[in-house]
Short mmCIF file of C-alpha atoms in Angstrom, two decimals:
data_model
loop_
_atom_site.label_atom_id
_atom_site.label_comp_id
_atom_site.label_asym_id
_atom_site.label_seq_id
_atom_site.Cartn_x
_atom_site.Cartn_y
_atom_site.Cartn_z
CA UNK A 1 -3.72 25.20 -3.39
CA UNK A 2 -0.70 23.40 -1.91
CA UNK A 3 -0.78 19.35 -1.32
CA UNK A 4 -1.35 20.35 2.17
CA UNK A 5 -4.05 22.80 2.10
CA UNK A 6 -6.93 20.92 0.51
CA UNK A 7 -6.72 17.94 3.10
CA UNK A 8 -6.31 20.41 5.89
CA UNK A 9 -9.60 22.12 4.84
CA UNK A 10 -12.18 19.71 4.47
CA UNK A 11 -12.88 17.53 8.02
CA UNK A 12 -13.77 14.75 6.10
CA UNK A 13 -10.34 13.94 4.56
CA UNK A 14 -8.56 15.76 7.39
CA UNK A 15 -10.65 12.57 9.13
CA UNK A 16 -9.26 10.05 6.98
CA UNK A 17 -6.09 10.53 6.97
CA UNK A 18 -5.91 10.39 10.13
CA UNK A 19 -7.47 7.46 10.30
CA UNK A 20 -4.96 6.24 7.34
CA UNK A 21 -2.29 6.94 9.47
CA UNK A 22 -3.38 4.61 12.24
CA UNK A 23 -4.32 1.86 9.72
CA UNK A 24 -0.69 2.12 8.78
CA UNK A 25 0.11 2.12 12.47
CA UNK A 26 -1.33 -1.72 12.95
CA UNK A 27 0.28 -2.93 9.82
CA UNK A 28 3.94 -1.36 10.43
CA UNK A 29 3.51 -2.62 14.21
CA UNK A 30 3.11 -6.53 13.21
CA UNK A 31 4.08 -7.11 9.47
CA UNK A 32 7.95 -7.04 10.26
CA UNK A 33 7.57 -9.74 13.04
CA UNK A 34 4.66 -11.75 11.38
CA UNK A 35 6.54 -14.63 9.48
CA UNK A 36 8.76 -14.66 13.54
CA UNK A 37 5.75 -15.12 15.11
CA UNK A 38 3.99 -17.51 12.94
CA UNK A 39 6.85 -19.75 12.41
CA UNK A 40 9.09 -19.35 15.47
CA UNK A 41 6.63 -18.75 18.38
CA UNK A 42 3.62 -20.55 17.16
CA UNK A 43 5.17 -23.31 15.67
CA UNK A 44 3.90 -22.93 12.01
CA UNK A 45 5.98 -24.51 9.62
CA UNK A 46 7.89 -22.54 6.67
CA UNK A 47 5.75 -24.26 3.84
CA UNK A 48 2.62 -23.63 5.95
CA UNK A 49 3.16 -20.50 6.51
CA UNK A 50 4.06 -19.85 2.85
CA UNK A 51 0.64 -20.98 1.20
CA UNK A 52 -1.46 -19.44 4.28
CA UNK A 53 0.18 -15.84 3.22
CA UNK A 54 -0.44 -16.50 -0.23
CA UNK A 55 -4.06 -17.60 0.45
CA UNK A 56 -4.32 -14.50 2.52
CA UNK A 57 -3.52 -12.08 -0.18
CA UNK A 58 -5.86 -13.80 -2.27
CA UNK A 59 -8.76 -13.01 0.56
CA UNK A 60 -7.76 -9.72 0.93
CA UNK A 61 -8.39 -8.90 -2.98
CA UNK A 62 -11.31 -10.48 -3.17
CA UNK A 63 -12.80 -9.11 -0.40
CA UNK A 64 -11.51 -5.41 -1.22
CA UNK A 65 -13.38 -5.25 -4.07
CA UNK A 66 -16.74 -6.88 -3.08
CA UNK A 67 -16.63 -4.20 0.41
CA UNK A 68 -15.70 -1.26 -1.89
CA UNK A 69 -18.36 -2.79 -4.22
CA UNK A 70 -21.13 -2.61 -1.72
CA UNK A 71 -19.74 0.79 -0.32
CA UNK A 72 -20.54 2.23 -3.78
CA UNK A 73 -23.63 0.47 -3.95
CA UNK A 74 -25.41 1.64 -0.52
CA UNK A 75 -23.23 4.95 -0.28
CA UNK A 76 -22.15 4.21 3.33
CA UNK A 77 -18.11 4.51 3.48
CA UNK A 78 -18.58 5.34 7.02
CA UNK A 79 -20.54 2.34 8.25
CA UNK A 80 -18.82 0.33 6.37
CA UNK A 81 -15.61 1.63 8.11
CA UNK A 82 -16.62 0.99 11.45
CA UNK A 83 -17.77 -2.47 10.84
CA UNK A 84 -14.29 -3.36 9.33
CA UNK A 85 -12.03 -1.69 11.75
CA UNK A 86 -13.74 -3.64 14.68
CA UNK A 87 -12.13 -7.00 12.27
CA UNK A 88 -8.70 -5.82 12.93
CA UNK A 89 -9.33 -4.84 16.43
CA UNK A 90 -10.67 -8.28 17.23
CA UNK A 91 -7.72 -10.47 14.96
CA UNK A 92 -4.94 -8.71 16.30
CA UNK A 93 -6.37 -8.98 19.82
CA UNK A 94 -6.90 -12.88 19.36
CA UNK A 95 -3.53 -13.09 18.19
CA UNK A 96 -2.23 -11.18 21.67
CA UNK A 97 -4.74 -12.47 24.02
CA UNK A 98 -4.91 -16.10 22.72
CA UNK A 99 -1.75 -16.84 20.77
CA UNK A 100 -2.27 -20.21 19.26
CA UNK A 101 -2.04 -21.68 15.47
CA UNK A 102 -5.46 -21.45 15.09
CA UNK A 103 -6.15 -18.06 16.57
CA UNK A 104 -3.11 -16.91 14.04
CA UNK A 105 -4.40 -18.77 10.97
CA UNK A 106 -7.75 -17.09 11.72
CA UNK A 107 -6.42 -13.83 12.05
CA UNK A 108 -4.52 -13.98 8.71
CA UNK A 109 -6.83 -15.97 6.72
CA UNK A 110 -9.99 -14.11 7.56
CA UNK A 111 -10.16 -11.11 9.75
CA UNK A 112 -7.79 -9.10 8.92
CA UNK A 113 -7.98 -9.24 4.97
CA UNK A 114 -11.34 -7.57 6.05
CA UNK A 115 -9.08 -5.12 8.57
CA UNK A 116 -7.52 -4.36 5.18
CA UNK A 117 -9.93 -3.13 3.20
CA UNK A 118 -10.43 -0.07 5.02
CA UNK A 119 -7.70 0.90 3.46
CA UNK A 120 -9.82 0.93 -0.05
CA UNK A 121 -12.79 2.79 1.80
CA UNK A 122 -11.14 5.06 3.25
CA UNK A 123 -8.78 6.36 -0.40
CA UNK A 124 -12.89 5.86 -1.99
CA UNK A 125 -13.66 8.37 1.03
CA UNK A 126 -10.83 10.51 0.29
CA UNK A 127 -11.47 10.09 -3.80
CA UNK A 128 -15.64 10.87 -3.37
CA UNK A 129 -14.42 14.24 -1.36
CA UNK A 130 -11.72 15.45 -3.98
CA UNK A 131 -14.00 14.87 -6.68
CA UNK A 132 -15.43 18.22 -6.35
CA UNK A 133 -11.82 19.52 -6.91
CA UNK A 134 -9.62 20.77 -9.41
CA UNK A 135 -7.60 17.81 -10.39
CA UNK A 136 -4.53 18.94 -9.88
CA UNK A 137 -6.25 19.21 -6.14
CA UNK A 138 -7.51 15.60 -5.87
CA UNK A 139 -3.97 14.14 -6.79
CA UNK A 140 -2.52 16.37 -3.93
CA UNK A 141 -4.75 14.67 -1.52
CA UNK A 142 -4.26 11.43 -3.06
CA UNK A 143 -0.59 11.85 -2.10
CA UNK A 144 -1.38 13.53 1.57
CA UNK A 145 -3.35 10.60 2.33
CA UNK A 146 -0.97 7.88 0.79
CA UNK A 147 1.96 10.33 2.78
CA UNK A 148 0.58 9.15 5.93
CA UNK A 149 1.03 5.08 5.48
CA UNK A 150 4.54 6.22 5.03
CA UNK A 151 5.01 8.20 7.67
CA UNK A 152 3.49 5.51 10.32
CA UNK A 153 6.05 3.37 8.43
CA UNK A 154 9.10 5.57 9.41
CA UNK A 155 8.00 5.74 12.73
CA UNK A 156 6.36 2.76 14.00
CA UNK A 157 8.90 -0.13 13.44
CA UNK A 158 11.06 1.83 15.73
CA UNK A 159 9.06 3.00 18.10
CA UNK A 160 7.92 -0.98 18.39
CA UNK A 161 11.40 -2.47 18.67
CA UNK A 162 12.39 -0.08 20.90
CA UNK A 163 9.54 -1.13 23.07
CA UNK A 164 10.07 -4.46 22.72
CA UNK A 165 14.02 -4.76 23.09
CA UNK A 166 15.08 -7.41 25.25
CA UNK A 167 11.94 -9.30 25.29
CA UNK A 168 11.43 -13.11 24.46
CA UNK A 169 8.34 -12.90 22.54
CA UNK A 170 7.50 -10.44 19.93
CA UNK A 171 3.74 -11.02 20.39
CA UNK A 172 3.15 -7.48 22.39
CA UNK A 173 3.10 -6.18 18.72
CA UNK A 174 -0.51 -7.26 18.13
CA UNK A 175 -1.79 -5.38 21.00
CA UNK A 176 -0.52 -2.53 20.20
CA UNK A 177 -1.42 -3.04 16.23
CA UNK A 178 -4.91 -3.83 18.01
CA UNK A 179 -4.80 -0.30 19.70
CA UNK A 180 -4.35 1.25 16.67
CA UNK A 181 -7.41 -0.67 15.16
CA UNK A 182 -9.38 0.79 17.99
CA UNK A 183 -8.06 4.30 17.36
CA UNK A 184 -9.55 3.59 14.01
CA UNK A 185 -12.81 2.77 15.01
CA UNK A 186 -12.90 6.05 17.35
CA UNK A 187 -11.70 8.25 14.55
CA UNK A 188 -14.56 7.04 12.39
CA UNK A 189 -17.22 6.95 15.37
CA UNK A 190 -16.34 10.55 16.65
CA UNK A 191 -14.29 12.45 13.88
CA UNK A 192 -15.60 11.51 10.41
CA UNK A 193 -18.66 13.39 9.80
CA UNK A 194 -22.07 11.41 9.06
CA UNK A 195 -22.72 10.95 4.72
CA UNK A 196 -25.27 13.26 4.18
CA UNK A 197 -28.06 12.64 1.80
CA UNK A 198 -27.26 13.08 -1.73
CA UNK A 199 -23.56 13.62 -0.62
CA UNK A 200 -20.06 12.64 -2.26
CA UNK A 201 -20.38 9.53 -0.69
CA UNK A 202 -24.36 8.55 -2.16
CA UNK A 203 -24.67 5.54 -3.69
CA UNK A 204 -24.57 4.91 -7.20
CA UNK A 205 -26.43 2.80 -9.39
CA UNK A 206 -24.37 -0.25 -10.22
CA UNK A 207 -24.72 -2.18 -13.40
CA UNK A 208 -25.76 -5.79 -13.81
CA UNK A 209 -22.16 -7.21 -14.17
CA UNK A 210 -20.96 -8.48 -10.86
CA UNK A 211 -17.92 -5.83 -9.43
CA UNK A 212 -15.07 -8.94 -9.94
CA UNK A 213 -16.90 -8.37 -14.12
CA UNK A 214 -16.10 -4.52 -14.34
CA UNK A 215 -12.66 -4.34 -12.06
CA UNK A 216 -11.43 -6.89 -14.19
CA UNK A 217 -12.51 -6.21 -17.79
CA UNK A 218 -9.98 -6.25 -20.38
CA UNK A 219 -9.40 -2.87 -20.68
CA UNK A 220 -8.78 -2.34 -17.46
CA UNK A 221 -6.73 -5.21 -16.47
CA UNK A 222 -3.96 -4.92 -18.78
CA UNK A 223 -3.28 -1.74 -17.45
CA UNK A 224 -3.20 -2.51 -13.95
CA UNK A 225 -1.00 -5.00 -14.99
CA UNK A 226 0.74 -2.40 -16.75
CA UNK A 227 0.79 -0.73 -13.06
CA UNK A 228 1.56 -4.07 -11.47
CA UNK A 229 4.44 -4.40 -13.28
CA UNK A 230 6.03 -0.86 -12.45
CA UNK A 231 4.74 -1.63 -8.47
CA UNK A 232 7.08 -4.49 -8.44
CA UNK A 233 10.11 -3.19 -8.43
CA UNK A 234 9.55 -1.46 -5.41
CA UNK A 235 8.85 -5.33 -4.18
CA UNK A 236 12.16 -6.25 -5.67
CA UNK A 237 14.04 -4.01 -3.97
CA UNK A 238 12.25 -5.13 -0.89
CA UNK A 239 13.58 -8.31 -1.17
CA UNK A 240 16.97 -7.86 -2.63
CA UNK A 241 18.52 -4.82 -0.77
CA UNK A 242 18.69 -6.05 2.17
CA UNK A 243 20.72 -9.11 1.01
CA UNK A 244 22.59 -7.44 -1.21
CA UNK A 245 23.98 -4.72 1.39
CA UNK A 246 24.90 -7.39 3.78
CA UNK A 247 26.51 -9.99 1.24
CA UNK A 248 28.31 -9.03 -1.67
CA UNK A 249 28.50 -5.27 -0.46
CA UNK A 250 30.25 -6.56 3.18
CA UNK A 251 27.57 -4.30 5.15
CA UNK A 252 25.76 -5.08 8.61
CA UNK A 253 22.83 -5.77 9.78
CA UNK A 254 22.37 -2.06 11.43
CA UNK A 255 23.20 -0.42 7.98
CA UNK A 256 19.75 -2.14 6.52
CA UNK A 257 17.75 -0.56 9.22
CA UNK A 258 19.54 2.80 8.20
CA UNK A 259 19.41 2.66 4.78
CA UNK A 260 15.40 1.09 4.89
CA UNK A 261 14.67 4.53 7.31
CA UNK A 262 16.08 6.68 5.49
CA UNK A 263 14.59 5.81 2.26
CA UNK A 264 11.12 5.84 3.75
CA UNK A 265 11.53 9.31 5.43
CA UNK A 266 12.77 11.09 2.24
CA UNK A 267 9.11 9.57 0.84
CA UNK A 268 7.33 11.38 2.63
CA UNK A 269 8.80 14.48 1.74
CA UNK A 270 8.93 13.66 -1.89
CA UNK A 271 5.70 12.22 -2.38
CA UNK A 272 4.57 16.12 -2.08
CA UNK A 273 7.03 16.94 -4.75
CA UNK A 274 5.57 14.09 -7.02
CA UNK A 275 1.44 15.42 -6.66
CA UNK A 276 3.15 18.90 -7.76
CA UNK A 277 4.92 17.02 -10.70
CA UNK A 278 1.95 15.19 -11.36
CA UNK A 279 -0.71 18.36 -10.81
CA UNK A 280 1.44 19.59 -13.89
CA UNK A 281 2.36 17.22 -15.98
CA UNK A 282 -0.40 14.71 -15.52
CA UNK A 283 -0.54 11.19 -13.82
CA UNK A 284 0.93 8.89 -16.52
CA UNK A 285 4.17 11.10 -17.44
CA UNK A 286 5.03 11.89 -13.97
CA UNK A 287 4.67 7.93 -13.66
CA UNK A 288 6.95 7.40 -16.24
CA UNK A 289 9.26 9.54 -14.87
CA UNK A 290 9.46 7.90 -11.89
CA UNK A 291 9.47 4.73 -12.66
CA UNK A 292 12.81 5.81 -15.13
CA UNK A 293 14.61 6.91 -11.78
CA UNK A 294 13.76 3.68 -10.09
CA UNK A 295 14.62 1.33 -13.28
CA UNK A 296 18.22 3.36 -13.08
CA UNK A 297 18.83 2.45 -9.44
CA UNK A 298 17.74 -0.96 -9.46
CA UNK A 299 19.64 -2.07 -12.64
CA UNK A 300 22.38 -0.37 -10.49
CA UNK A 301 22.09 -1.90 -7.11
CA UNK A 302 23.31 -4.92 -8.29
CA UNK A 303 26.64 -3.67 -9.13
CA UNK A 304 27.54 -2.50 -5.59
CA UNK A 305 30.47 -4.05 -3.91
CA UNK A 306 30.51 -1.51 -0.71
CA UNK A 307 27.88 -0.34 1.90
CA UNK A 308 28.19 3.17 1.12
CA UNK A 309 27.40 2.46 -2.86
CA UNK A 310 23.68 1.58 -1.23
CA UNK A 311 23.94 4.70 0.97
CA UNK A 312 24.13 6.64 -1.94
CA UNK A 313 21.63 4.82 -4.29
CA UNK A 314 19.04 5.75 -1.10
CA UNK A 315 18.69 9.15 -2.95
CA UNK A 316 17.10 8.18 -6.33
CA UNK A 317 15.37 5.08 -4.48
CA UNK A 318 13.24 7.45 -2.27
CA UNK A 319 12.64 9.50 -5.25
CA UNK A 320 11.65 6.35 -7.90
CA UNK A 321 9.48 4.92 -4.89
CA UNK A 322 7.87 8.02 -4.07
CA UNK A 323 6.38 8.24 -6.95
CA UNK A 324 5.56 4.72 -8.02
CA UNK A 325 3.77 4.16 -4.49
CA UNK A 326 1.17 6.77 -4.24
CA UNK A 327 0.91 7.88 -8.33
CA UNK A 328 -0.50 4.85 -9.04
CA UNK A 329 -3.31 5.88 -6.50
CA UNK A 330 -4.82 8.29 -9.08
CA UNK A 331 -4.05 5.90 -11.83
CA UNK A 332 -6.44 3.49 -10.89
CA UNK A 333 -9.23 5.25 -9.24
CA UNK A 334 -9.38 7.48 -12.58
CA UNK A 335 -10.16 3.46 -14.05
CA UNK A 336 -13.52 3.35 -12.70
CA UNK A 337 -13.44 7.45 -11.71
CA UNK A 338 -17.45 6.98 -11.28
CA UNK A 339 -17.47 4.26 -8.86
CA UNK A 340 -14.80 5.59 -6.10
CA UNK A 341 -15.00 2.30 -3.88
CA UNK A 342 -14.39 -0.12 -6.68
CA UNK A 343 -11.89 2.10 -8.49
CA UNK A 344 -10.51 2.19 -4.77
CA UNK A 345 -9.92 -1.45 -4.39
CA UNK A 346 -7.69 -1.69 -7.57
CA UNK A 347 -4.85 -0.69 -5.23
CA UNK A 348 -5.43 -4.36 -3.76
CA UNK A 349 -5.36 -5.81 -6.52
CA UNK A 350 -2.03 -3.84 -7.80
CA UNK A 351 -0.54 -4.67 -4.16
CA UNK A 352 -1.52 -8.50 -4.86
CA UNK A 353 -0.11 -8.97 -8.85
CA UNK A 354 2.52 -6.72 -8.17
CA UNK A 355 3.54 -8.73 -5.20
CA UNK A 356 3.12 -12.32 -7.26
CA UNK A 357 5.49 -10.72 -10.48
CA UNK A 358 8.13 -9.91 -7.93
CA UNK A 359 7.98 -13.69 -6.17
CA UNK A 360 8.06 -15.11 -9.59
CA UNK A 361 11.42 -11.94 -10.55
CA UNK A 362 13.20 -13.48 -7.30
CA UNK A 363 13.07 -16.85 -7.77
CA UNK A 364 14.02 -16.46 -11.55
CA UNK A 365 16.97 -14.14 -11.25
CA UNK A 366 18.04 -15.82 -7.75
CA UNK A 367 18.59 -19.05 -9.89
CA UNK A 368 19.99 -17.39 -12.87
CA UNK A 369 22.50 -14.99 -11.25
CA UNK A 370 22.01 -14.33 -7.79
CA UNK A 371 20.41 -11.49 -5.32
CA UNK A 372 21.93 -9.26 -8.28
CA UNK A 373 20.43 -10.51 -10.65
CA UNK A 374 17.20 -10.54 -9.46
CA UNK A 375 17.46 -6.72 -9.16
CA UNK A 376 18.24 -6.30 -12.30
CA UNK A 377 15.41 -8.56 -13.70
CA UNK A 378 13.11 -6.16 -11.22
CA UNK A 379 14.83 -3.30 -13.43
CA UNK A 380 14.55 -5.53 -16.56
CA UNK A 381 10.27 -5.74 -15.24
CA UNK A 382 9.52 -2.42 -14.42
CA UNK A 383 11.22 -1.24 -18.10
CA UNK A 384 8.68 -3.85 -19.95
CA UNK A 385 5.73 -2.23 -17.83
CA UNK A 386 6.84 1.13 -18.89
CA UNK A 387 6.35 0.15 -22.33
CA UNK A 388 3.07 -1.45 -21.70
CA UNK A 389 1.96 1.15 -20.28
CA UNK A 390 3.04 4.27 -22.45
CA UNK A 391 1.73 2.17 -25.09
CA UNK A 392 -1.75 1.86 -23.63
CA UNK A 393 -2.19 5.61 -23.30
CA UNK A 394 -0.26 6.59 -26.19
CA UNK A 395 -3.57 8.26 -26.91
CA UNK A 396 -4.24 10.65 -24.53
CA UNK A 397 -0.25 11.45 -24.24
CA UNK A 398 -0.55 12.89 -27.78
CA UNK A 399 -3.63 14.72 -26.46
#
């Protein structure tokens, strides 16, 4: 079955991803002008705004895992879903409607960390349906549905500044990131059919150990560090590219928007290649793999000294981040494979350490050697958690 057949087949996950897609939508609309419009517009200053983001990832985990907690618990993805979405309909709206520091801080700090963790529910909805497949099958639609953040990604930011060229405020963002919040909500209401009884979505009998007890037991957490620590180099590049084309390699600022696009639309094509690499090879070596490709062009980006060196290096960077942003998927459901929800929410909590090991890679190899340097300490990173990692599962490699 191709990576596109499955998900086409089954409304449920055809459903999701849809809905996955529009999730994406909100975040792509409002995360590129969120640190403008918190600092600039609504007068938050830079330290402020600094420890309310990093407060607000630390919401977001927590609250991830206790919703896709209680989703396995009571079985109910799809309630759960609607209750959620309605979150990020109503904090981007307040943002919009009534822009103020406290409607922001709100926003941020509470209601849409619970906006976010649809995003767990619905990969758990997606996971509890490809269950009853072959597993080459369920990585495919792993990928499909982790294809479609990217693809809202390569067309939304444009889309939005196109709409928005010319204007003084930026704010218009949040109604249309609340739109796609409400598109949510209507995909769930009218598209994603009802659990039925004894379904792939019932719930299951949780132990007595409290969900923050079982995500984070040792076995598990050292690899998602493991994971973590592949998942921020994609985070160092983030950060580092951009400055890196415009300073020491003499490029402008259009040539980041360029090079940014066109790494994220050869993603999507290549994340299909990855669930074929992975539906043969299995998830760890085509992780590996990909994470070797990425090592080689971030150790590399620091060495260029002209635009079109990092108009080149956008080949094996789409293909390193294709894999190491929706492989990882499978990874870490397959950690708790019986509980899909919980399992589900590790990608929060990969998202969240993966984004704290690259703050920690910038601000080292910033002071050490520069924007360079820092990529190649991201390089240096991801080559340790390839280690890790193989290590971990030396096991069931030699199996």
């Amino acid at each position: 079955m191709s990576a596109l057949g499955a998900p086409l087949r089954d409304p449920v996950i055809r459903a999701s991803m849809l809905t996955i897609f529009f999730f994406g939508f909100s975040g792509a609309a409002t995360v590129p002008y969120q640190s403008v419009i918190g600092v600039r517009e609504l007068g938050l200053g830079d330290s402020y705004y600094a420890a309310l983001i990093l407060l607000a990832a630390t919401v977001n985990v927590c609250v991830s895992v206790a919703v896709g907690a209680l989703a396995d618990r009571i079985g109910r993805y799809r309630s759960l879903m609607l209750v959620v979405t309605l979150f990020g309909v109503t904090g981007y709206g307040a943002v919009f409607w009534l822009p103020s520091k406290a409607s922001f801080v709100l926003a941020v700090l509470l209601l849409l960390p619970v906006y976010n963790s649809v995003n767990a529910l619905l990969f758990a909805n997606v996971r509890s349906v490809a269950n009853r497949m072959e597993g080459s099958d369920a990585g495919a639609v792993n990928s499909a549905a982790r294809a479609m953040i990217s693809l809202s990604w390569v067309l939304v930011p444009g889309i939005v500044a196109f709409a928005l060229a010319g204007r003084d405020t930026m704010l218009p963002a949040y109604l249309f990131a609340s739109a796609a919040a409400f598109a949510c909500v209507l995909l769930v209401l009218f598209l994603l059919p009802p659990e039925r009884p004894g379904g792939p979505s019932a719930a299951i009998p949780l132990a007595d150990r409290l969900p923050f007890q079982v995500a984070m037991s040792p076995k598990r957490l050292v690899r998602i560090l493991a994971v973590a620590m592949l998942s921020s180099m994609v985070h160092a590049s983030d950060q580092t590219l951009p400055l890196i084309l415009t300073g020491q390699a003499g490029g402008a600022m259009t040539d980041i928007g360029m090079v940014v696009g066109g790494i994220a639309a050869l993603e999507v094509v290549l994340i299909f290649f990855w669930a074929r690499v992975q539906s043969r090879i299995g998830s760890v070596p085509a992780l590996a793999a990909g994470a070797v490709i990425y090592v080689a062009y971030l150790a590399t980006l620091g060495f260029a000294s002209q635009p079109w060196h990092v108009y080149l290096l956008a080949v094996p960077a789409a293909v390193g981040a294709a894999a190491l942003i929706s492989l990882p998927i499978t990874y870490l459901q397959d950690l708790i494979r019986e509980r899909p929800g919980l399992g589900s929410s590790l990608i929060s909590v990969n998202f969240f350490l993966s984004a704290g090991i690259c703050a920690c890679i910038f601000a080292l190899g910033t002071s050490i050697a520069g924007y360079a340097g820092a990529a190649r300490l991201g390089a240096a990173m991801g080559v340790s958690g390839l280690a890790l990692l193989l290590f971990l599962e030396r096991r069931s490699l030699s199996r």
